[in-house]
């Protein structure tokens, strides 16, 4: 079954493109240096470039969580370094795998209403509500820009 | 009946024959939970509802109409499963005070069979971690830290017990500790990268990860939708089979469960293993594997060989990339799954009112710990347009290679794979926290992760005590949906190794029957 990954549709456009396999990216492929090919201790190669403040800010906007301090940013750098080991693997001609159950048909049930009408229970856990509405602060107001926000990234 | 009895063979029989009442069993477990509070295994103890369930069970037994083997049996559930009317926190500030309006399917199934839900167990925040040390309610202590076996082997220090205690492993550490310390007969965990098998190995209990798609995830607060499964923790393999029988099967509320009919089974007592082919994947001799566990693994392989089974070395060449692949796929799915926590419909909500976005940001800032935030940010990085192909899709391709490795090996005639579960026995807490969560997870998940990647069933069987007096387990990995074969072999192995029972002062006090016979944990 093809699992619906919201992330995929929102970020990569109408459908996953099928590029020729390339370990692309502007940083190039670290084929020669760094990798000791030792996955046991999370082998790290030398970090080729730090993530720019613009990207870090962009991530904070997308994720709506903050890095909080330099440790948080370091954590991301280490995570990227670690993930870069993937590029050692030759995946020519290999299809991405969404689900281990891809050989089976997704179960579809009849379009009949079998449950619902539980407004009261669902509203119980909300802190702010009015009648049968969840109440949110005003929308369509973007987060302030980097310069105007109180964020650790400002000092970077 | 003693607290350490196996379900099928003894406790259920005792309940049926009236030798012990469900309320008495429940009370004993609740009392033991109180006296083992220092383990911090439970976040919520549902005393009133548990006693009520026990009373109802007692009525059924009196009428001679028990619902089944699980009727009246005290169980515990990891705190990332929704339980109606009982707080579900995922050990996070984000869900503190959240009372679920519904039961997860697996919880409902247990209750429908009359099981008594004692409470919710502790874990790493949102099941992210391999130590059960990173939740807001504090770390879980391994019951074996207080066992006679461990104390005998530790160097006496002036403040020994307080600083010497070892971790349970994670993330289902609370569940493992609860089963290991006899406060319940079985517990539910979850397994995404080894979160059931890892603590099972460190706490000396059986930890089963079922095939992906066999047991419903409805109501299990998701971490990685394509890898999560509910896990089963028990003291013997037969009990795991009983739990599996009551939980497995298609759930219309979880479209990732398969539609095939599931027949609960009883495990045969295997006597002849000559038709079995056991595979020993050489890549599981991972860097950092302790010489003790290597020796044990070798001894186990010999055990099978001497009993007539065919034991072959096999290769799963992409094993060492499994952890990297997991790292990318996990953080990506986490970034998506954690997006639901915005403070509007449930959970923590910040007082910030300026705008929706700023309220969401503040809520999440206040609600999530470093580990969770770190994974969300990494995940978002890997999902950025410029990184999507390079990282996320690449990881999905590597995932297929890993899954194919297993397919090839099983196709070559191997029935079951035998591997270590962990690199070493449980580390002392003070040592464990020297490294950060992500580093620890990547080290500790190495032997368990690939089974989640490929969706295969796997089980930890407690095997022997290390020279520090702590449990060490070995892992069996089986073919998809062949749990019966997997558990049958595991049961045979369990019988051969006769893993010793934990000797705990607290348990002794509450259940004088326990230490009269120094038997193994398996009572089949």
XYZ file of C-alpha atoms in Angstrom:
680
model
C 0.000 0.000 0.000
C 1.234 3.475 -0.770
C 1.265 5.275 2.542
C 0.224 8.916 2.360
C 3.150 10.890 3.618
C 1.944 14.428 4.128
C 5.500 15.685 4.119
C 6.061 14.416 0.603
C 3.087 16.196 -0.943
C 3.617 19.432 0.851
C 7.290 19.749 0.113
C 8.180 18.036 -3.132
C 5.327 19.263 -5.295
C 2.790 17.220 -7.267
C 4.676 13.997 -7.201
C 7.999 12.475 -6.367
C 10.396 13.154 -9.247
C 12.508 10.257 -10.436
C 15.971 11.627 -11.031
C 18.872 9.654 -12.383
C 20.828 8.544 -9.373
C 23.370 11.119 -8.422
C 24.869 11.918 -5.132
C 24.150 15.487 -6.010
C 24.095 18.681 -4.083
C 26.349 21.631 -4.344
C 28.678 20.349 -1.702
C 29.739 17.482 -3.901
C 30.207 13.926 -2.856
C 32.730 13.144 -0.225
C 33.864 9.985 -1.888
C 37.435 10.159 -0.788
C 37.628 11.647 2.647
C 36.031 11.257 5.968
C 34.016 8.080 5.950
C 35.615 5.321 7.840
C 32.669 3.194 6.880
C 32.221 2.289 10.487
C 28.589 2.558 11.368
C 29.039 1.153 14.833
C 29.903 4.311 16.653
C 28.131 6.608 14.235
C 31.271 7.325 12.260
C 31.480 10.944 11.346
C 33.499 12.522 8.611
C 34.644 16.102 8.748
C 31.735 18.525 8.396
C 31.986 20.206 5.050
C 29.851 23.247 5.705
C 27.684 24.577 8.463
C 24.022 25.194 7.856
C 23.383 28.871 7.154
C 21.459 31.062 9.547
C 18.812 31.559 6.877
C 18.161 27.841 6.714
C 18.166 27.537 10.490
C 15.630 30.336 10.701
C 13.593 28.720 7.954
C 13.605 25.449 9.898
C 12.410 27.170 13.040
C 9.539 28.646 11.050
C 8.608 25.346 9.435
C 8.881 23.271 12.563
C 7.587 25.893 14.962
C 10.139 24.731 17.496
C 13.300 26.558 18.451
C 16.929 25.501 18.506
C 17.202 27.272 21.843
C 21.005 27.337 22.076
C 24.217 26.466 20.291
C 23.834 22.890 21.490
C 20.625 22.628 19.519
C 22.351 23.802 16.357
C 25.275 21.457 17.014
C 22.791 18.638 17.312
C 21.517 19.394 13.832
C 25.015 19.525 12.396
C 25.858 16.183 13.932
C 22.610 14.722 12.623
C 23.414 15.854 9.090
C 26.946 14.540 9.318
C 25.606 11.218 10.482
C 23.001 11.060 7.729
C 25.619 11.771 5.081
C 26.834 8.203 5.437
C 23.832 7.205 3.346
C 25.615 8.448 0.288
C 28.107 5.611 0.538
C 25.414 3.207 -0.542
C 24.842 2.557 -4.215
C 21.112 2.765 -4.829
C 21.123 2.751 -8.625
C 17.882 1.359 -9.921
C 16.425 0.924 -6.454
C 12.890 2.120 -5.848
C 12.172 3.932 -2.600
C 10.180 1.870 -0.107
C 7.209 3.564 1.538
C 5.880 0.620 3.447
C 6.832 -2.972 4.137
C 3.266 -3.930 3.231
C 3.523 -2.496 -0.290
C 2.560 -5.806 -1.864
C -0.853 -5.767 -0.290
C -3.981 -3.795 -1.125
C -5.050 -1.103 1.255
C -8.173 -2.024 3.167
C -11.112 0.131 2.156
C -14.297 -0.148 4.123
C -17.803 0.818 3.118
C -18.506 4.524 3.223
C -20.971 4.173 6.080
C -21.027 6.222 9.243
C -20.219 3.889 12.104
C -19.236 6.267 14.846
C -19.026 9.937 15.716
C -21.258 12.327 17.619
C -18.660 12.681 20.313
C -18.331 16.462 20.283
C -18.481 16.689 24.050
C -15.649 14.220 24.613
C -13.486 15.852 21.986
C -13.940 19.318 23.421
C -13.094 18.162 26.944
C -9.372 18.288 26.412
C -9.242 21.717 24.803
C -8.268 24.560 27.042
C -10.039 27.318 25.184
C -13.358 26.767 23.549
C -16.601 28.599 22.895
C -19.769 26.547 22.387
C -18.610 23.887 19.919
C -15.569 25.735 18.620
C -11.917 25.434 19.454
C -10.667 28.975 19.958
C -7.396 30.037 18.393
C -5.576 33.350 18.460
C -5.760 35.405 15.233
C -4.356 33.605 12.192
C -2.584 34.778 9.036
C -0.058 36.654 11.090
C 3.402 35.341 10.214
C 6.026 34.955 12.894
C 8.210 38.046 13.143
C 11.357 38.046 11.023
C 14.658 36.928 12.446
C 15.773 40.456 13.346
C 12.589 41.154 15.245
C 12.304 37.860 17.080
C 13.810 36.950 20.356
C 15.700 33.946 19.256
C 19.082 32.423 19.878
C 19.749 32.597 16.143
C 19.845 36.388 16.239
C 23.309 36.402 17.646
C 24.642 34.022 14.939
C -0.382 -18.707 43.275
C 2.862 -16.801 43.362
C 3.519 -13.461 41.663
C 6.089 -15.049 39.402
C 3.794 -17.703 37.940
C 3.389 -18.117 34.224
C -0.041 -17.150 32.924
C -1.092 -20.126 30.992
C 0.204 -22.794 33.286
C -0.396 -21.468 36.735
C -2.046 -18.151 37.485
C -4.976 -18.644 35.164
C -5.497 -22.126 36.499
C -5.322 -20.827 40.053
C -7.911 -18.167 39.282
C -10.200 -20.657 37.630
C -9.955 -23.099 40.490
C -10.572 -20.380 43.029
C -7.234 -20.846 44.750
C -6.639 -17.116 44.415
C -9.115 -14.311 43.837
C -8.633 -11.590 41.217
C -9.009 -8.922 43.885
C -6.304 -10.520 45.978
C -3.975 -10.703 42.980
C -4.686 -7.085 42.144
C -4.097 -5.966 45.709
C -0.785 -7.779 45.918
C 0.395 -6.173 42.690
C -0.705 -2.729 43.819
C 1.093 -3.190 47.143
C 4.242 -4.284 45.334
C 4.027 -1.259 43.039
C 3.957 0.935 46.145
C 6.957 -0.707 47.722
C 8.949 -0.600 44.472
C 8.119 3.036 43.846
C 11.815 3.887 43.778
C 12.031 2.089 40.432
C 9.861 4.845 38.950
C 8.374 2.318 36.555
C 4.833 3.695 36.724
C 3.672 7.183 35.837
C 0.039 6.585 36.748
C -1.336 3.846 38.957
C -5.050 3.394 38.335
C -5.828 1.875 41.716
C -9.572 2.426 41.834
C -10.382 1.317 38.340
C -8.072 -1.674 38.661
C -9.800 -2.875 41.823
C -13.157 -2.385 40.168
C -12.033 -4.470 37.181
C -10.719 -7.104 39.584
C -14.054 -7.216 41.394
C -15.934 -7.638 38.133
C -13.557 -10.420 37.183
C -14.146 -12.098 40.515
C -17.883 -12.058 39.872
C -17.333 -13.750 36.542
C -15.158 -16.463 38.073
C -17.789 -17.051 40.778
C -20.385 -17.563 38.063
C -17.991 -19.898 36.300
C -17.894 -17.594 33.271
C -14.417 -16.149 32.928
C -13.787 -14.335 29.655
C -10.610 -16.243 28.965
C -7.062 -16.779 30.107
C -6.495 -13.072 30.695
C -9.523 -12.575 32.925
C -8.362 -11.042 36.208
C -4.722 -10.846 35.161
C -3.008 -7.577 36.174
C -1.279 -5.864 33.255
C 0.463 -2.543 32.666
C 0.508 -0.364 29.576
C 3.193 1.993 28.303
C 2.151 5.601 28.628
C 2.025 6.269 24.916
C -1.131 4.210 24.467
C -4.413 6.046 24.865
C -6.438 4.825 27.839
C -9.938 6.219 28.332
C -10.321 8.145 31.548
C -6.688 7.609 32.518
C -3.998 10.215 31.977
C -1.780 9.551 28.943
C 1.362 11.663 29.006
C 4.040 10.083 26.798
C 6.305 11.320 29.621
C 6.079 14.788 28.134
C 4.958 18.192 29.352
C 3.021 18.429 26.130
C 0.499 15.871 27.309
C 0.601 16.277 31.070
C -2.963 16.195 32.271
C -4.294 14.797 29.005
C -7.111 12.358 29.723
C -7.786 10.267 26.625
C -11.386 10.019 25.495
C -10.800 6.543 24.076
C -8.899 3.307 24.497
C -6.264 2.215 22.051
C -7.455 -0.911 20.257
C -4.920 -3.112 22.035
C -5.958 -1.697 25.410
C -9.598 -2.274 24.565
C -8.825 -5.845 23.579
C -7.104 -6.490 26.900
C -9.991 -4.999 28.838
C -12.534 -6.948 26.786
C -10.809 -10.120 27.912
C -11.041 -9.103 31.529
C -7.461 -8.027 32.110
C -6.937 -5.668 35.029
C -5.173 -2.457 33.989
C -2.905 -1.493 36.871
C -1.464 1.652 35.369
C 0.651 3.421 32.767
C 4.359 2.884 32.652
C 7.252 5.283 32.265
C 9.220 5.817 29.066
C 11.540 8.167 27.260
C 9.650 11.271 26.158
C 7.498 10.325 23.186
C 9.348 7.008 23.029
C 12.496 8.710 21.778
C 15.470 7.162 23.449
C 17.136 3.930 24.430
C 17.442 4.330 28.176
C 14.044 5.396 29.548
C 15.994 8.252 31.066
C 14.632 11.198 29.126
C 11.049 11.537 30.264
C 9.709 14.405 32.388
C 8.936 12.053 35.241
C 12.540 11.008 35.600
C 14.455 7.873 34.677
C 13.339 4.308 35.305
C 15.603 2.153 37.448
C 16.372 -1.394 36.478
C 15.011 -3.763 39.165
C 18.140 -5.848 38.750
C 20.084 -2.929 40.312
C 18.550 -4.066 43.585
C 18.863 -7.781 43.028
C 20.984 -10.046 45.154
C 22.762 -11.139 41.978
C 23.919 -7.621 41.095
C 24.732 -6.559 44.616
C 26.922 -9.597 45.135
C 29.020 -8.668 42.121
C 29.360 -4.938 42.702
C 32.307 -3.394 44.407
C 31.016 -2.138 47.720
C 30.923 1.646 47.867
C 29.887 3.957 50.629
C 26.790 5.136 48.759
C 26.496 2.094 46.555
C 22.800 1.729 45.908
C 22.058 5.314 45.162
C 24.752 5.832 42.547
C 25.193 2.296 41.294
C 21.792 1.662 39.830
C 21.600 0.686 36.187
C 19.227 1.754 33.467
C 16.414 -0.358 32.086
C 17.145 0.431 28.462
C 14.351 1.953 26.412
C 12.166 3.323 25.465
C 9.686 0.862 27.079
C 11.751 0.769 30.260
C 8.844 1.214 32.629
C 6.972 -1.723 31.134
C 10.054 -3.922 31.257
C 10.775 -2.943 34.857
C 7.141 -3.565 35.818
C 7.196 -7.102 34.432
C 10.678 -7.806 35.759
C 9.773 -6.741 39.293
C 6.598 -8.857 39.334
C 4.210 -5.940 39.672
C 2.239 -7.233 36.686
C 2.090 -10.365 34.579
C 2.457 -8.716 31.230
C 2.940 -5.246 29.854
C 2.512 -3.451 26.571
C 5.393 -1.553 25.118
C 6.012 -0.117 21.688
C 8.827 -0.960 19.299
C 10.085 1.378 16.595
C 13.831 0.762 16.660
C 14.096 -1.810 19.411
C 12.169 -0.069 22.160
C 10.637 -3.297 23.452
C 13.505 -5.703 22.890
C 16.236 -3.447 24.298
C 14.712 -2.974 27.770
C 13.591 -6.610 27.722
C 17.219 -7.651 27.340
C 18.429 -5.348 30.115
C 15.640 -6.339 32.499
C 15.736 -10.055 31.852
C 12.248 -10.444 30.389
C 10.800 -11.658 27.108
C 10.215 -8.830 24.649
C 8.296 -9.547 21.456
C 8.155 -7.253 18.463
C 5.380 -8.583 16.208
C 5.353 -8.297 12.417
C 4.362 -4.835 11.233
C 0.696 -4.991 10.336
C -0.234 -7.779 12.715
C -1.303 -5.743 15.730
C -3.325 -2.539 15.544
C -1.619 0.784 16.167
C -4.888 2.619 16.632
C -4.478 4.611 19.810
C -0.711 4.208 19.974
C 0.633 7.732 19.791
C 2.757 7.461 16.673
C 6.451 7.983 16.337
C 7.237 6.469 12.939
C 4.071 5.286 11.224
C 5.864 2.911 8.902
C 7.790 1.149 11.667
C 5.898 1.418 14.989
C 4.367 -1.690 16.450
C 2.893 -2.425 19.879
C 5.337 -4.643 21.799
C 4.645 -7.401 24.294
C 6.666 -7.895 27.491
C 6.221 -10.999 29.620
C 8.259 -13.259 31.849
C 8.125 -16.288 29.573
C 7.601 -17.039 25.896
C 4.319 -18.921 26.455
C 2.833 -15.805 28.034
C 3.929 -13.747 25.038
C 2.031 -16.163 22.810
C -1.075 -15.735 24.974
C -0.873 -11.941 24.727
C -0.239 -12.122 20.994
C -3.303 -14.304 20.628
C -5.504 -11.717 22.252
C -4.089 -8.704 20.453
C -3.387 -9.709 16.883
C -5.802 -9.358 14.029
C -7.229 -6.890 11.557
C -8.551 -3.618 12.936
C -10.803 -1.546 10.662
C -9.590 1.492 12.589
C -5.983 0.883 11.538
C -5.622 0.600 7.796
C -2.055 -0.639 8.149
C -3.199 -3.910 9.723
C -3.414 -6.817 7.333
C -6.766 -8.373 6.573
C -5.695 -12.002 6.852
C -7.459 -14.003 9.541
C -5.345 -14.543 12.596
C -5.623 -17.761 14.551
C -4.342 -17.628 18.138
C -2.063 -20.561 18.827
C -0.595 -22.578 21.645
C 3.104 -23.219 21.399
C 4.135 -26.812 20.903
C 6.937 -28.247 23.001
C 9.581 -28.632 20.362
C 11.782 -31.661 20.915
C 13.366 -32.098 17.520
C 15.217 -29.126 16.039
C 16.973 -31.087 13.299
C 14.756 -29.647 10.588
C 15.530 -26.090 11.663
C 17.987 -23.818 9.902
C 19.404 -21.045 12.076
C 21.184 -18.127 10.421
C 23.949 -16.208 12.154
C 24.321 -12.821 10.416
C 27.988 -11.939 10.567
C 27.373 -8.185 10.426
C 25.725 -8.411 13.837
C 29.195 -8.871 15.256
C 29.075 -5.097 15.521
C 31.868 -2.897 16.806
C 31.414 -2.431 20.507
C 29.839 -5.843 21.085
C 31.067 -7.022 24.472
C 33.167 -10.155 24.509
C 30.770 -11.624 27.050
C 27.793 -11.330 24.728
C 29.844 -12.559 21.783
C 30.697 -15.665 23.762
C 27.063 -16.170 24.753
C 25.936 -15.795 21.152
C 28.478 -18.352 20.089
C 27.406 -20.713 22.842
C 23.790 -20.384 21.736
C 24.709 -21.205 18.156
C 26.519 -24.297 19.413
C 23.474 -25.234 21.456
C 21.411 -25.406 18.304
C 24.133 -27.200 16.390
C 24.574 -29.855 19.060
C 20.835 -30.411 19.119
C 20.927 -31.228 15.437
C 19.847 -27.968 13.850
C 21.562 -26.591 10.794
C 23.475 -23.465 11.822
C 24.876 -21.295 9.022
C 26.633 -18.004 8.799
C 24.727 -15.554 6.616
C 25.246 -12.018 5.460
C 22.989 -8.978 5.675
C 25.354 -6.585 3.944
C 23.445 -3.356 4.546
C 23.126 -3.844 8.287
C 25.438 -1.023 9.244
C 23.416 1.502 7.241
C 20.238 0.533 8.997
C 20.898 2.956 11.811
C 21.641 5.852 9.455
C 18.586 5.061 7.386
C 16.480 4.894 10.530
C 17.858 8.208 11.705
C 16.639 9.968 8.557
C 13.293 8.198 8.195
C 12.526 8.475 11.897
C 13.256 12.175 12.186
C 11.285 12.848 8.990
C 8.222 10.988 10.216
C 8.586 12.512 13.664
C 8.619 15.988 12.141
C 5.299 15.137 10.572
C 3.762 13.300 13.524
C 4.649 15.888 16.116
C 2.967 18.616 14.065
C -0.353 17.685 15.653
C 0.769 19.107 18.994
C -0.241 22.727 18.731
C -2.175 23.265 21.927
C -5.537 23.808 20.257
C -7.434 20.569 20.731
C -5.560 18.816 23.528
C -2.447 18.904 25.591
C -0.425 21.802 26.817
C -1.327 25.243 25.517
C 0.832 28.287 25.961
C -0.589 31.568 27.250
C 0.786 33.363 24.217
C -2.103 34.990 22.348
C -0.538 37.215 19.684
C -1.144 34.907 16.756
C -1.801 31.281 15.952
C 1.763 30.763 14.813
C 3.292 32.340 17.875
C 0.969 30.347 20.138
C 1.929 27.125 18.385
C 5.613 27.988 18.605
C 5.421 28.867 22.284
C 3.342 25.780 23.107
C 5.830 23.521 21.402
C 8.748 25.336 22.924
C 7.320 24.783 26.371
C 6.021 21.283 25.805
C 8.826 19.357 24.132
C 12.202 18.437 25.545
C 15.527 18.784 23.726
C 15.435 15.321 22.242
C 12.024 15.754 20.663
C 12.779 19.242 19.400
C 16.074 18.061 17.994
C 14.442 15.285 16.014
C 11.712 17.563 14.698
C 14.275 20.054 13.455
C 16.488 17.376 11.887
C 13.450 15.838 10.262
C 12.395 19.131 8.794
C 15.898 19.624 7.463
C 15.857 16.294 5.654
C 12.445 17.103 4.205
C 13.426 20.485 2.767
C 12.965 20.614 -0.989
C 16.687 20.809 -1.586
C 17.343 17.813 0.670
C 14.346 15.624 -0.067
C 15.911 13.419 -2.731
C 19.321 13.423 -1.134
C 18.213 12.278 2.275
C 14.614 11.161 2.573
C 14.186 9.354 -0.722
C 17.728 8.035 -0.474
C 16.918 6.577 2.934
C 13.798 4.976 1.512
C 15.914 3.316 -1.153
C 18.399 2.067 1.417
C 15.439 0.751 3.382
C 14.474 -1.432 0.460
C 18.029 -2.762 0.258
C 17.927 -3.650 3.948
C 14.560 -5.358 3.619
C 15.809 -7.241 0.564
C 18.825 -8.516 2.492
C 16.450 -10.354 4.800
C 14.319 -11.654 1.937
C 17.390 -13.134 0.281
C 18.537 -14.834 3.462
C 15.132 -16.312 4.258
C 14.767 -17.444 0.671
C 18.034 -19.343 0.929
C 16.454 -21.742 3.397
C 17.139 -20.086 6.734
C 14.184 -20.237 9.114
C 15.247 -18.029 11.993
C 18.106 -15.611 12.597
C 19.954 -15.605 15.904
C 21.663 -12.392 17.003
C 22.556 -10.516 20.174
C 19.965 -7.955 21.306
C 22.266 -5.397 22.897
C 25.957 -4.583 22.753
C 26.448 -5.061 26.480
C 24.580 -5.467 29.744
C 22.847 -2.467 31.313
C 25.035 0.545 31.991
C 24.978 2.461 35.259
C 22.827 5.573 34.924
C 25.690 7.935 35.740
C 27.682 6.461 32.866
C 24.775 6.329 30.437
C 23.976 10.041 30.667
C 27.528 11.024 29.714
C 26.519 10.754 26.059
C 23.532 12.501 24.522
C 20.320 10.752 23.591
C 20.927 10.568 19.856
C 24.407 9.107 20.225
C 23.149 6.532 22.693
C 20.228 5.611 20.468
C 22.465 5.088 17.481
C 24.752 2.870 19.510
C 22.091 0.875 21.279
C 19.636 0.354 18.429
C 22.146 -1.145 16.062
C 21.162 -4.756 16.607
C 17.436 -4.259 16.856
C 16.687 -1.592 14.288
C 16.867 -3.571 11.061
C 13.918 -5.754 12.047
C 11.759 -2.625 12.222
C 13.117 -1.474 8.884
C 11.993 -4.723 7.281
C 8.844 -5.117 9.390
C 9.918 -8.556 10.636
C 8.942 -10.192 13.924
C 11.709 -10.411 16.511
C 11.942 -11.504 20.108
C 14.407 -11.087 22.958
C 14.844 -14.145 25.149
C 16.698 -13.650 28.459
C 19.695 -15.932 28.246
C 22.175 -15.560 31.099
C 23.613 -13.202 33.668
C 26.698 -11.161 32.851
C 29.700 -11.132 35.141
C 28.206 -8.032 36.754
C 25.147 -10.086 37.650
C 22.907 -8.377 35.094
C 20.671 -9.971 32.436
C 21.795 -10.502 28.879
C 19.387 -11.562 26.175
C 19.627 -12.938 22.661
C 17.389 -12.047 19.760
C 15.566 -14.249 17.270
C 14.274 -12.717 14.047
C 11.682 -14.560 12.004
C 9.883 -14.349 8.696
C 6.970 -11.995 8.259
C 3.847 -13.217 9.998
C 5.525 -16.451 11.098
C 5.240 -15.670 14.798
C 4.293 -19.216 15.639
C 7.561 -20.577 14.297
C 9.532 -17.756 15.897
C 7.969 -18.264 19.303
C 8.259 -22.027 19.117
C 12.001 -21.779 18.599
C 12.268 -19.075 21.267
C 10.430 -21.308 23.724
C 12.770 -24.204 23.019
C 15.742 -21.954 23.601
C 14.270 -20.527 26.793
C 13.906 -24.026 28.153
C 17.522 -24.859 27.348
C 19.052 -21.817 29.019
C 17.037 -21.795 32.223
C 17.528 -18.087 32.919
C 17.658 -17.465 36.681
C 14.919 -15.665 38.537
C 15.632 -12.226 39.952
C 16.067 -12.222 43.716
C 14.478 -9.067 45.059
C 13.987 -8.209 48.719
C 10.736 -6.339 48.113
C 9.163 -9.229 46.270
C 10.239 -11.646 48.975
C 8.374 -9.589 51.529
C 5.170 -9.562 49.551
C 5.055 -13.055 48.285
C 6.595 -15.664 50.491
C 5.955 -18.419 47.962
C 8.381 -17.015 45.461
C 11.739 -18.087 46.730
C 10.930 -21.536 47.925
C 12.027 -22.979 44.630
C 14.921 -21.488 42.690
C 13.346 -22.304 39.365
C 13.813 -20.616 36.046
C 11.470 -17.919 34.809
C 9.796 -20.290 32.382
C 7.102 -22.350 33.962
C 5.810 -24.262 30.972
